[in-house]
Amino acid sequence: SQQGEEDPQALSIQEGENATMNCSYKTSINNLQWYRQNSGRGLVHLILIRSNEREKHSGRLRVTLDTSKKSSSLLITASRAADTASYFCATDTYSGAGSYQLTFGKGTKLSVIP
Amino acid sequence: DAGVIQSPRHEVTEMGQEVTLRCKPISGHNSLFWYRQTMMRGLELLIYFNNNVPIDDSGMPEDRFSAKMPNASFSTLKIQPSEPRDSAVYFCASSLGGGFGANVLTFGAGSRLTVL
């Protein structure tokens, strides 16, 4: 079952603009991660934010986490055509017996127009 | 490191045939995951292993699917017999594992399966 749900499903912006994607989830998490997937490729890890963190930066990426609202956002600043990809949030949750599961949403498809 | 290596990259087969997908995780990673991606259902976790032991296979759709990890450097996902609804991209991923907050996954390029 889906834990994270991204919003919007698709986003189209001009190069140089900022892109914001949101993720909502249902149950308590240990951490939340964002991944990128270029067409025809595997997913690539971008950033991880722990449940006790509120904001994290990595280059042009900014991630926020609000555990009270069970939501996260990914901001890409000064977008480039190369940022065109699908972006997924993934929640790391304890699934019992000492094991942890990473569950992905369906993704936001970002198109950056040169 | 060459990353997570999957084979074949593409497989086209006929309904009823056996399909075997292969994965070589990153050396030193002790957790391995099999995911399936479709437009309708997104990324679904099928099964994962920790130290070569299957931990959670609740995502395996039915008995036609089986997965093995005979050693730390090799895993297979087998579908027998295959059906058209099994058509999807199957991803293998590995991580250092270790529990809390450590599941940062490195994905392979995927195996695109088409069952006619």
Tab-separated table of C-alpha atoms in Angstrom, chain B residues 65-105:
chain	number	residue	atom	x	y	z
B	65	PHE	CA	6.909	-15.282	-7.539
B	66	SER	CA	9.955	-16.458	-5.632
B	67	ALA	CA	13.234	-14.814	-4.657
B	68	LYS	CA	16.515	-16.181	-3.422
B	69	MET	CA	19.772	-14.781	-2.178
B	70	PRO	CA	22.253	-17.649	-2.027
B	71	ASN	CA	25.152	-15.354	-1.096
B	72	ALA	CA	25.935	-11.731	-0.379
B	73	SER	CA	26.692	-10.901	-4.002
B	74	PHE	CA	23.772	-12.416	-5.881
B	75	SER	CA	19.988	-12.535	-5.837
B	76	THR	CA	17.334	-13.803	-8.213
B	77	LEU	CA	13.657	-13.069	-8.659
B	78	LYS	CA	11.779	-15.793	-10.483
B	79	ILE	CA	8.297	-15.756	-11.965
B	80	GLN	CA	6.853	-19.109	-12.947
B	81	PRO	CA	4.577	-19.183	-14.841
B	82	SER	CA	4.576	-15.607	-16.081
B	83	GLU	CA	1.369	-13.736	-16.955
B	84	PRO	CA	0.750	-10.524	-18.940
B	85	ARG	CA	-0.099	-8.653	-15.721
B	86	ASP	CA	3.465	-9.269	-14.533
B	87	SER	CA	4.693	-6.824	-17.182
B	88	ALA	CA	6.560	-4.096	-15.311
B	89	VAL	CA	9.995	-2.765	-14.532
B	90	TYR	CA	11.629	-4.716	-11.738
B	91	PHE	CA	14.239	-2.926	-9.676
B	92	CYS	CA	16.813	-4.333	-7.358
B	93	ALA	CA	18.300	-2.036	-4.720
B	94	SER	CA	20.819	-2.487	-1.947
B	95	SER	CA	21.738	-0.613	1.204
B	96	LEU	CA	24.068	-0.777	4.164
B	97	GLY	CA	20.990	-1.589	6.219
B	98	GLY	CA	21.591	-1.719	9.933
B	99	GLY	CA	18.180	-0.611	11.032
B	100	PHE	CA	17.075	2.806	12.186
B	101	GLY	CA	17.398	5.449	9.547
B	102	ALA	CA	19.956	3.537	7.536
B	103	ASN	CA	17.910	2.460	4.547
B	104	VAL	CA	19.385	4.719	1.874
B	105	LEU	CA	18.933	2.671	-1.258
